[in-house]
N, CA, C and O atoms as a printed pandas DataFrame, in Angstrom:
     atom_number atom_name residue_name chain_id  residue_number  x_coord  y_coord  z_coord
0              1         N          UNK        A               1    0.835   -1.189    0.000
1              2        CA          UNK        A               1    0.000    0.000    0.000
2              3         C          UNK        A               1    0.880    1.253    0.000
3              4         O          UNK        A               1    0.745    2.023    0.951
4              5         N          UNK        A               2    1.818    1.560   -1.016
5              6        CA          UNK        A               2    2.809    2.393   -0.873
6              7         C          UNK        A               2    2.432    3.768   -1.115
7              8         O          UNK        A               2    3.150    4.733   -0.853
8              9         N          UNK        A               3    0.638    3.847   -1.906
9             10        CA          UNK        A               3    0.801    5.163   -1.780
10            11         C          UNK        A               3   -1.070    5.701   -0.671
11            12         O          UNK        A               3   -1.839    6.649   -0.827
12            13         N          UNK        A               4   -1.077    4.717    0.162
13            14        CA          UNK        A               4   -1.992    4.717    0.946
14            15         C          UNK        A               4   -2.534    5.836    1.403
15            16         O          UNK        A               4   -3.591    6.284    0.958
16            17         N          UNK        A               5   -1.884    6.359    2.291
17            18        CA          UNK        A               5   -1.385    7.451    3.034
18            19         C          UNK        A               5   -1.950    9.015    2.148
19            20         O          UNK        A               5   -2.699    9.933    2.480
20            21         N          UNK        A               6   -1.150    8.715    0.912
21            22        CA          UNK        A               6   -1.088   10.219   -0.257
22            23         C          UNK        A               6   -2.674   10.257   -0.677
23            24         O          UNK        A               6   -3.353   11.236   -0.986
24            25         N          UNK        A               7   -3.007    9.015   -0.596
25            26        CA          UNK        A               7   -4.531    9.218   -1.408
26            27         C          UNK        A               7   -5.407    9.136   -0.344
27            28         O          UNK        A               7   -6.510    9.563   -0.685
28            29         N          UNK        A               8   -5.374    8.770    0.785
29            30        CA          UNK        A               8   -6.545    9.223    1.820
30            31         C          UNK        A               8   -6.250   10.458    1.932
31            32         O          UNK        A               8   -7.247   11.013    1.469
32            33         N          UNK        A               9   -5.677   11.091    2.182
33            34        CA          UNK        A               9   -5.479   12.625    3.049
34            35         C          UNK        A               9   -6.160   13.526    1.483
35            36         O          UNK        A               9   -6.996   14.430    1.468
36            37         N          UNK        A              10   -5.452   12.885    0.304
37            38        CA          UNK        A              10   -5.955   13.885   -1.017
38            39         C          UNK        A              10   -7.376   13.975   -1.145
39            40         O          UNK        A              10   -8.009   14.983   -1.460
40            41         N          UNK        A              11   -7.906   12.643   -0.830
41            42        CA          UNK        A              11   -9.547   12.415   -0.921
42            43         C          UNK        A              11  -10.070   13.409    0.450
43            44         O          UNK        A              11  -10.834   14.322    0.138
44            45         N          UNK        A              12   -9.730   13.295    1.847
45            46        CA          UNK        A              12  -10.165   14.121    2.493
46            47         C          UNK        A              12  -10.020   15.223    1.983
47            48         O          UNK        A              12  -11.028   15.689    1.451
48            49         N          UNK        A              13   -8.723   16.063    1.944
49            50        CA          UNK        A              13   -8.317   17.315    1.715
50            51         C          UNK        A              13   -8.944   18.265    0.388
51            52         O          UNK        A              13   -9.175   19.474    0.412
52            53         N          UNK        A              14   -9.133   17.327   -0.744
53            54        CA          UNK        A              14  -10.177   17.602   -2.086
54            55         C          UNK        A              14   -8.767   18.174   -2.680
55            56         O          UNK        A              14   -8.827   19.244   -3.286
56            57         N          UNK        A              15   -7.196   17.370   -2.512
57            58        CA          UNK        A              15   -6.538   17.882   -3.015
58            59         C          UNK        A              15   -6.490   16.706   -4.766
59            60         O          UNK        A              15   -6.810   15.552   -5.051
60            61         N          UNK        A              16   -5.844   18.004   -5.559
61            62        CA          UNK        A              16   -5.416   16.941   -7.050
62            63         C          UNK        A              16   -4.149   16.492   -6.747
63            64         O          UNK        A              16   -3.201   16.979   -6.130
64            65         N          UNK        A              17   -4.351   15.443   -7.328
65            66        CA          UNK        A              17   -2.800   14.747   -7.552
66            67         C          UNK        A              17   -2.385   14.653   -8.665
67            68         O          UNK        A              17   -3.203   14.658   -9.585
68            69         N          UNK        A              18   -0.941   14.535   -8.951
69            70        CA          UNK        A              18   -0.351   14.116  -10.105
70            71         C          UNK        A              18   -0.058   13.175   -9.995
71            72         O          UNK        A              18    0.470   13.003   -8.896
72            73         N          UNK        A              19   -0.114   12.022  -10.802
73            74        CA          UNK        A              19    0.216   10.857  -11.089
74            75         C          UNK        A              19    0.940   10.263  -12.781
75            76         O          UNK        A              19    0.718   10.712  -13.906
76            77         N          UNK        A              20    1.731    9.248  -12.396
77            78        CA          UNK        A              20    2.763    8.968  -13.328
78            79         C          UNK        A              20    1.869    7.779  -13.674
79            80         O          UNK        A              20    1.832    7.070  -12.668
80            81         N          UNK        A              21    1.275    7.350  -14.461
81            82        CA          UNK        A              21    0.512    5.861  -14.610
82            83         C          UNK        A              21    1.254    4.928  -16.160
83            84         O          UNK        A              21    1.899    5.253  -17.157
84            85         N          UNK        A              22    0.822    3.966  -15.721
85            86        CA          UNK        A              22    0.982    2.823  -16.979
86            87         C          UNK        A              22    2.101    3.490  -17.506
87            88         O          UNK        A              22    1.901    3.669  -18.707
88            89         N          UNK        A              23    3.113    3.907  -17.176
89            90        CA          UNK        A              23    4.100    3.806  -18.483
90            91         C          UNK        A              23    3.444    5.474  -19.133
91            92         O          UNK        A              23    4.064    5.929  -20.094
92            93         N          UNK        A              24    2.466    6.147  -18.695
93            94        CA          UNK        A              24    2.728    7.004  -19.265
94            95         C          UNK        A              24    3.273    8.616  -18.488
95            96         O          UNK        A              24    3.807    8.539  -17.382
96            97         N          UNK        A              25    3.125    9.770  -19.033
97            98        CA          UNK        A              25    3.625   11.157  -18.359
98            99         C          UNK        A              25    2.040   11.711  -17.436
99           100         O          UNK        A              25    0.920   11.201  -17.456
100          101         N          UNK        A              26    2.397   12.561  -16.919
101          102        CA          UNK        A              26    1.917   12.780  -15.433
102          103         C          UNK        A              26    0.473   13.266  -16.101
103          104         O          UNK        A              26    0.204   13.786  -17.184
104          105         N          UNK        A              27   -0.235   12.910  -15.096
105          106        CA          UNK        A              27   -2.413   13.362  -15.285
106          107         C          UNK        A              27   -2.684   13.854  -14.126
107          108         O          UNK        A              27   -2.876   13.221  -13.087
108          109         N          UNK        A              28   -2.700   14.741  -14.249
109          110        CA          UNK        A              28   -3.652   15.485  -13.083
110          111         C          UNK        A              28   -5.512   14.744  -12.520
111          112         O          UNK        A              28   -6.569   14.594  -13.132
112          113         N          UNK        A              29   -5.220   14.563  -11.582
113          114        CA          UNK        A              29   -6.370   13.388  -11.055
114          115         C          UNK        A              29   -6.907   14.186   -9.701
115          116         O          UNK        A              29   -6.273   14.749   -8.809
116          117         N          UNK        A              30   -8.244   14.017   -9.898
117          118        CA          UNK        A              30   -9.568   14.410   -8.871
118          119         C          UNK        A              30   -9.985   12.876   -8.035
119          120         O          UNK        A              30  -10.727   12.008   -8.494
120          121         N          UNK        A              31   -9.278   12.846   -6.704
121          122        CA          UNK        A              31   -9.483   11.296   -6.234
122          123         C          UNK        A              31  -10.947   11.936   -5.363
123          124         O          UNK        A              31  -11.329   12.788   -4.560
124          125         N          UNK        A              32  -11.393   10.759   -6.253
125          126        CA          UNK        A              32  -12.992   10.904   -5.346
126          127         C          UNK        A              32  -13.196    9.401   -4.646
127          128         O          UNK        A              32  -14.160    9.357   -3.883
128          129         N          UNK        A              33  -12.457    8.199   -4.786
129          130        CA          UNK        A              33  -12.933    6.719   -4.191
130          131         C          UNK        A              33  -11.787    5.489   -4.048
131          132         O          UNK        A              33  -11.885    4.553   -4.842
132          133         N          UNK        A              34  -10.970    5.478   -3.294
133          134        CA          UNK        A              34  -10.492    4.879   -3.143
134          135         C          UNK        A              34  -10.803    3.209   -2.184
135          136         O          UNK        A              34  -11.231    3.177   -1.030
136          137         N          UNK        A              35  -10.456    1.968   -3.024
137          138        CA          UNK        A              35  -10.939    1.081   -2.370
138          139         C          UNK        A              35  -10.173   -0.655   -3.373
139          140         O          UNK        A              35   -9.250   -0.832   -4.168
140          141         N          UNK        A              36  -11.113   -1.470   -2.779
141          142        CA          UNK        A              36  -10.668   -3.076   -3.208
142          143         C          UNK        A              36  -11.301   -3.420   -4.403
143          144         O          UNK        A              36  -12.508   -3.633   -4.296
144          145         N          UNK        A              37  -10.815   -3.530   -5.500
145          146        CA          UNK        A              37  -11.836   -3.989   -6.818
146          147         C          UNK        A              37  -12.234   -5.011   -6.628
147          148         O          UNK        A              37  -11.651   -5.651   -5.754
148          149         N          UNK        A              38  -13.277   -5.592   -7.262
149          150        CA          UNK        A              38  -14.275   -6.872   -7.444
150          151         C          UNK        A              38  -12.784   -8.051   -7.686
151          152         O          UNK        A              38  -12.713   -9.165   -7.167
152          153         N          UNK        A              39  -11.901   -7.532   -8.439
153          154        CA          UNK        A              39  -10.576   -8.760   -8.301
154          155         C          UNK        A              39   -9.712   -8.683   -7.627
155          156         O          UNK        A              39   -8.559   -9.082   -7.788
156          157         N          UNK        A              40  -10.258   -8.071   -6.654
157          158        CA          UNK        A              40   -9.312   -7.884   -5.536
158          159         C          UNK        A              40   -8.052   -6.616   -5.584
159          160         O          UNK        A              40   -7.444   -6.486   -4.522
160          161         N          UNK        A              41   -7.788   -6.035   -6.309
161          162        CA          UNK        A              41   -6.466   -4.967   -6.409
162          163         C          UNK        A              41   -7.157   -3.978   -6.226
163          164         O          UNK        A              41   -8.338   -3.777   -6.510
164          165         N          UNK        A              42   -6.062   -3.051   -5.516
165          166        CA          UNK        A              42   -6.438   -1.327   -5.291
166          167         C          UNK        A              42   -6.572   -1.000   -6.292
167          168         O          UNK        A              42   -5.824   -1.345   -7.207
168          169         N          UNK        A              43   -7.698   -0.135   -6.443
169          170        CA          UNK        A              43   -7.964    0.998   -7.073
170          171         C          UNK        A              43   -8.286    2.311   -6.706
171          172         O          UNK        A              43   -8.230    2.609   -5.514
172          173         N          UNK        A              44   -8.718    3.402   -7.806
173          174        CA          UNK        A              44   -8.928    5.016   -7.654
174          175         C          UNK        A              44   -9.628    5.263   -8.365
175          176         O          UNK        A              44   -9.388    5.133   -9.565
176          177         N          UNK        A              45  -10.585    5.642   -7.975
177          178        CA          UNK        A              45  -12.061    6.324   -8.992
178          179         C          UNK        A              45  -11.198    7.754   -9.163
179          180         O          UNK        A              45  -10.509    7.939   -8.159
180          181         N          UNK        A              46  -11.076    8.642  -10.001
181          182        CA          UNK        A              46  -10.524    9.544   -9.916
182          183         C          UNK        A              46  -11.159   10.609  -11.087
183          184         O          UNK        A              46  -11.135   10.159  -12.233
184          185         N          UNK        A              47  -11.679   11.870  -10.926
185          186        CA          UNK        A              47  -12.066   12.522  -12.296
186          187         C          UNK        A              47  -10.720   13.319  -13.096
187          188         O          UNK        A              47  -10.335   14.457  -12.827
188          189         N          UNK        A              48  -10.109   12.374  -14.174
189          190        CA          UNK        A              48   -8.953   12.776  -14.640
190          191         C          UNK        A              48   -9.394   14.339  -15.149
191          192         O          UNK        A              48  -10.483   14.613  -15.653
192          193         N          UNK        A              49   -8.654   14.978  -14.981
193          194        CA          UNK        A              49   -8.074   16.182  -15.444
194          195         C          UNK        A              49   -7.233   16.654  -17.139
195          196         O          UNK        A              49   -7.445   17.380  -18.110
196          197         N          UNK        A              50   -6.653   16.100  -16.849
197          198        CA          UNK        A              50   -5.632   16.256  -18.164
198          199         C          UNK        A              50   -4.634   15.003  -18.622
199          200         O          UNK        A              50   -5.282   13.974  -18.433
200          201         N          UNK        A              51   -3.753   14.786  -18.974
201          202        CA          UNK        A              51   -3.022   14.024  -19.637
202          203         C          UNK        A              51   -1.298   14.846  -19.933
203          204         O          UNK        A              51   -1.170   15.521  -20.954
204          205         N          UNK        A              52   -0.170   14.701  -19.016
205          206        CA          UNK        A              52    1.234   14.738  -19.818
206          207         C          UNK        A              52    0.887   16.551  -19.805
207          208         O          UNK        A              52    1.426   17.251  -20.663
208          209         N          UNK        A              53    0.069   17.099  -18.888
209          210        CA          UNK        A              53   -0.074   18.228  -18.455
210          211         C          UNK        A              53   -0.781   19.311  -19.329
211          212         O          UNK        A              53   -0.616   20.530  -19.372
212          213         N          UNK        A              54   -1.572   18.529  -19.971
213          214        CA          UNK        A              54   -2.284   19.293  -20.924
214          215         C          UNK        A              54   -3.855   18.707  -20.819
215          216         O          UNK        A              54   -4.158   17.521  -20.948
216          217         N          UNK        A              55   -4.720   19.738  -20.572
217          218        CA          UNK        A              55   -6.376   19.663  -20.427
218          219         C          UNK        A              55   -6.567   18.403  -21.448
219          220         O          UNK        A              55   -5.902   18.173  -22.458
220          221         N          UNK        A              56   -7.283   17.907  -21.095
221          222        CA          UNK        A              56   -8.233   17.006  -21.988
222          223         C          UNK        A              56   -9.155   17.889  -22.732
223          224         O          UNK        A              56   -9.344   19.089  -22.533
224          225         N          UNK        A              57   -9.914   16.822  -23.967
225          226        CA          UNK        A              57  -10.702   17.491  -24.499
226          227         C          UNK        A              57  -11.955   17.160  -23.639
227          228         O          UNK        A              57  -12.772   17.977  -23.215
228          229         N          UNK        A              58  -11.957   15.682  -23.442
229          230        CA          UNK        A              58  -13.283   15.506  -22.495
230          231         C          UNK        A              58  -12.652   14.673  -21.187
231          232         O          UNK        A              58  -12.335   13.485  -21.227
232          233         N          UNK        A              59  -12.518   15.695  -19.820
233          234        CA          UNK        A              59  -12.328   14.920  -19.031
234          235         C          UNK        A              59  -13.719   13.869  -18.302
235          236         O          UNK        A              59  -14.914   13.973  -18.581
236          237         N          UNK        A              60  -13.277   13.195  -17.627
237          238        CA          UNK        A              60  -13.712   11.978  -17.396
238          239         C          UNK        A              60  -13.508   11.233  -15.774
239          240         O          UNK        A              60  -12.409   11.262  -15.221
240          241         N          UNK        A              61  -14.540   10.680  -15.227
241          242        CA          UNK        A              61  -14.146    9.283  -14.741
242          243         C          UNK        A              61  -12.869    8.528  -15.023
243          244         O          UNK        A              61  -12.802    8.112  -16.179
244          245         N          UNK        A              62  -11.901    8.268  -14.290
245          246        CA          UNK        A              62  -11.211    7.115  -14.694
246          247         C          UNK        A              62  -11.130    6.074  -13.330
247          248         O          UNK        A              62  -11.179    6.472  -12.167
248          249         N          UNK        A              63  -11.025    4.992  -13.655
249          250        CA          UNK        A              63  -10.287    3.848  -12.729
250          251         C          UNK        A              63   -9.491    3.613  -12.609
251          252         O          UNK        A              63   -9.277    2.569  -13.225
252          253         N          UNK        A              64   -8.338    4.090  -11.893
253          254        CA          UNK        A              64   -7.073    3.714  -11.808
254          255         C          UNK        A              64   -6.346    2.659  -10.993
255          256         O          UNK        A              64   -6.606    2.885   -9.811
256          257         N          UNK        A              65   -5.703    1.811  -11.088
257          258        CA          UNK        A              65   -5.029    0.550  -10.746
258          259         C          UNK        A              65   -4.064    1.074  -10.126
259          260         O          UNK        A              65   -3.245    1.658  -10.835
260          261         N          UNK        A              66   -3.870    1.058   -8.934
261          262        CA          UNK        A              66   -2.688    2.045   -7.586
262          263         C          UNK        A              66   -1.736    1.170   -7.948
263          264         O          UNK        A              66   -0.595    1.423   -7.562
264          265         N          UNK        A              67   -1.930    0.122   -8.647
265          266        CA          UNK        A              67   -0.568   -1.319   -8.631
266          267         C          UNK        A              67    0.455   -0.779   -9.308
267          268         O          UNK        A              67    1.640   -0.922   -9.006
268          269         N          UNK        A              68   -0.211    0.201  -10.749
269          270        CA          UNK        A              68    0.384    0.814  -11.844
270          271         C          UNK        A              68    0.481    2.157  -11.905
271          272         O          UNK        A              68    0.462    2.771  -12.972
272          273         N          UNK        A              69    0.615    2.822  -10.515
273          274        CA          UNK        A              69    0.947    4.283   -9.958
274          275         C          UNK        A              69    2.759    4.324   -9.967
275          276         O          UNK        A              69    3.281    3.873   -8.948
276          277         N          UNK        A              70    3.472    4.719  -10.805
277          278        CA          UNK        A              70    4.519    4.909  -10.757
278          279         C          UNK        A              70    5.393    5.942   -9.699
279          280         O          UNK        A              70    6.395    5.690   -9.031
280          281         N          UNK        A              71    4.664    7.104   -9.814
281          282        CA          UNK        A              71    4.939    8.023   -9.056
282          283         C          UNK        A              71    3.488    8.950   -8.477
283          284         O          UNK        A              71    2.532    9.001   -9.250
284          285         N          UNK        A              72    3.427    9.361   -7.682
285          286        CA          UNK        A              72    2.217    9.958   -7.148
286          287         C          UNK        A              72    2.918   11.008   -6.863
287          288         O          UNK        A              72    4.138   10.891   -6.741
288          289         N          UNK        A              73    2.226   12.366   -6.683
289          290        CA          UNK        A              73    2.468   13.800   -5.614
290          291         C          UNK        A              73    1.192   14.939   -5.576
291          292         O          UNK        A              73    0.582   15.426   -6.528
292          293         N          UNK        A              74    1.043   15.149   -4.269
293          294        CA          UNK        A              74   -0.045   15.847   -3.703
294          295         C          UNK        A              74   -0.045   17.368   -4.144
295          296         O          UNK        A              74    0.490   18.131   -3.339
296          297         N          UNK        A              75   -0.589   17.949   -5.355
297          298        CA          UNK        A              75   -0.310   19.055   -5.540
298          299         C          UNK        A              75   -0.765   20.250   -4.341
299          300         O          UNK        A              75   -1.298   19.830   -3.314
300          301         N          UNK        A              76   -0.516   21.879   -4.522
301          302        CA          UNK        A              76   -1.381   22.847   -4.147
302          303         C          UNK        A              76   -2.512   23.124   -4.775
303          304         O          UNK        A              76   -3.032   24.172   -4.389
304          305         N          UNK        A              77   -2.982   22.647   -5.470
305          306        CA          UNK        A              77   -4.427   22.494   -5.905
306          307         C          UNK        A              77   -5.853   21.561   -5.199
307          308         O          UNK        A              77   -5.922   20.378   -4.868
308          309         N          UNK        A              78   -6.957   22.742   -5.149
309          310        CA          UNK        A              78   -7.689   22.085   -4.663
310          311         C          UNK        A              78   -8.750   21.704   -5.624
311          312         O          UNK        A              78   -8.780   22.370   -6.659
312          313         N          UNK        A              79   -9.850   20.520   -5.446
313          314        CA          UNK        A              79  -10.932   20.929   -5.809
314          315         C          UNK        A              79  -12.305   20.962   -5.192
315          316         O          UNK        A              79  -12.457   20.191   -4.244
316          317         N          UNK        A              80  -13.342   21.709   -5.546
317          318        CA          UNK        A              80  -14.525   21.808   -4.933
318          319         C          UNK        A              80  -14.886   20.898   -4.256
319          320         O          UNK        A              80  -15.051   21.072   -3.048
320          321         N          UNK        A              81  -15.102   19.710   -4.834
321          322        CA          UNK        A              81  -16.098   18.444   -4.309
322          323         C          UNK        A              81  -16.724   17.190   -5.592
323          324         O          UNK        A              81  -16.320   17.274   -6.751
324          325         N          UNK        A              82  -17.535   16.296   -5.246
325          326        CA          UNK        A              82  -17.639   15.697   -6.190
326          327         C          UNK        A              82  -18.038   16.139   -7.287
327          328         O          UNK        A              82  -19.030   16.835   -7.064
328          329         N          UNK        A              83  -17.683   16.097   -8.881
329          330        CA          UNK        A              83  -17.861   16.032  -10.216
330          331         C          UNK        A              83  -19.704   15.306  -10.568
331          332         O          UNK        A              83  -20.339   14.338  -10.149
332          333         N          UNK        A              84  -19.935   16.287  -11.421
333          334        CA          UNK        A              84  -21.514   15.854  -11.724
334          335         C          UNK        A              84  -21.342   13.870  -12.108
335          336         O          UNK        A              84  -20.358   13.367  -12.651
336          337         N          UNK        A              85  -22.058   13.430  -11.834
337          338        CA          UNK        A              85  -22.307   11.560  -12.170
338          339         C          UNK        A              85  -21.493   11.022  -11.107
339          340         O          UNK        A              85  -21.202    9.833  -11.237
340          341         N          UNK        A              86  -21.068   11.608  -10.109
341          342        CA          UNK        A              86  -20.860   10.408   -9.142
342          343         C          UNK        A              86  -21.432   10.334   -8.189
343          344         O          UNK        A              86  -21.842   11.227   -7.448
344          345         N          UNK        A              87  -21.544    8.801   -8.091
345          346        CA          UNK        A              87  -22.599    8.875   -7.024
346          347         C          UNK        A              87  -22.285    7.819   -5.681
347          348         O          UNK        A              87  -21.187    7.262   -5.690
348          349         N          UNK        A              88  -23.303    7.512   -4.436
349          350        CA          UNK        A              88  -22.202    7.240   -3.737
350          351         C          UNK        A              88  -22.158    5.899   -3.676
351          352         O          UNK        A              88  -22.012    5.531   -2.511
352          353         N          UNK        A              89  -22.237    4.828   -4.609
353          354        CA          UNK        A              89  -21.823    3.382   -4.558
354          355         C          UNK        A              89  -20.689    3.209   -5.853
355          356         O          UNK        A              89  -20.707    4.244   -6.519
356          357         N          UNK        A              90  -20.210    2.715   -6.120
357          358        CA          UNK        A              90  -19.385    1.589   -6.639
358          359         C          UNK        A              90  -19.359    0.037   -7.507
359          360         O          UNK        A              90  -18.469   -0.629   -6.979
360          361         N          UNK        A              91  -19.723   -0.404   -8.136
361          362        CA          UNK        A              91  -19.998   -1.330   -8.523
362          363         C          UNK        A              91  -18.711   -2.151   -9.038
363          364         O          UNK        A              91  -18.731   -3.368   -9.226
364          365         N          UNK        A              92  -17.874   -1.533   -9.189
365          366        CA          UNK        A              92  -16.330   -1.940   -9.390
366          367         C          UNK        A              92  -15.484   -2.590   -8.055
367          368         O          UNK        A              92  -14.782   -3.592   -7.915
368          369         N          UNK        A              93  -15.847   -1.678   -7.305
369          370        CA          UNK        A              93  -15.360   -1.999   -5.709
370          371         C          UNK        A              93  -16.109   -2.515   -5.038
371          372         O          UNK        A              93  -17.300   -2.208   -4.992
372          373         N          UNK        A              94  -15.328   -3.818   -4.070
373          374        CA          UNK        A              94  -15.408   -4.820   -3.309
374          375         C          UNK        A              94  -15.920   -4.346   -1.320
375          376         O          UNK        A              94  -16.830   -4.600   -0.531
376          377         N          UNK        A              95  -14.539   -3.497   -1.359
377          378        CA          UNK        A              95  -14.488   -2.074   -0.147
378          379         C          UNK        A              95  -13.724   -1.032   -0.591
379          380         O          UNK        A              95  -12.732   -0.978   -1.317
380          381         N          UNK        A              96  -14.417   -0.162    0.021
381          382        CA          UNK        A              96  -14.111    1.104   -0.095
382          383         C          UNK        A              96  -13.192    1.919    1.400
383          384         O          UNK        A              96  -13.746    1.882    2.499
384          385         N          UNK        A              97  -12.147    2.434    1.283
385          386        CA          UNK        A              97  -11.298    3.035    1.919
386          387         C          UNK        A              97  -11.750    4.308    2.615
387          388         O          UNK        A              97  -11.978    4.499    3.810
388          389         N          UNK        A              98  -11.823    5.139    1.567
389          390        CA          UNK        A              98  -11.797    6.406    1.620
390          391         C          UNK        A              98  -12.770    6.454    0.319
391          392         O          UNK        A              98  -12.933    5.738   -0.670
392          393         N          UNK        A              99  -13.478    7.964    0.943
393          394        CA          UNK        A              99  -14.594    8.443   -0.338
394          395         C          UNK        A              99  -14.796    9.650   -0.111
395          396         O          UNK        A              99  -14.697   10.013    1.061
396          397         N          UNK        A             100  -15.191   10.795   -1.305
397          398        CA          UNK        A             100  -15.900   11.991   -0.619
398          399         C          UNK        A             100  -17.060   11.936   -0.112
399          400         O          UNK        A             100  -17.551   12.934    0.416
């Protein structure tokens, strides 16, 4: 659980994170759900932001696999609160950790 710690306090705090994923350059991520997937591995409900530091055209929902978090860091950025369509169950996740 190496980045345990960074993503509860971000989910309380409504801070963004940057994250290094899959092999690719850094995404700015809105952690809204952290918890146990249906196959058992951590995951991150997260409303991505951007991509390699550049806005998306349509940000989004993503699911992220904490297994394949290369690097994580807690920016000075905040955000409001949950993103329109989320809601408060899960159907992906087994348990849930942390949530807004």
């Amino acid at each position: 659980m190496r980045w345990d710690v960074l993503i509860r306090d971000a989910i309380r705090d409504r801070r963004v994170l940057e994250i290094w994923y899959d092999g690719t350059g850094p995404r700015l991520i809105e952690p809204h759900r952290y918890g146990v997937s249906t196959a058992g591995s951590l995951v991150l409900r997260a409303w991505q932001q951007s991509n390699a530091r550049k806005p998306l055209d349509r940000p989004a929902f993503r699911l992220f696999d904490v297994g394949k978090v290369a690097q994580a860091v807690e920016t000075q950025k905040t955000f409001p609160g949950p993103r329109q369509g989320y809601g408060p169950t899960d159907e992906t996740m087994q348990r849930i950790y942390a949530q807004l």
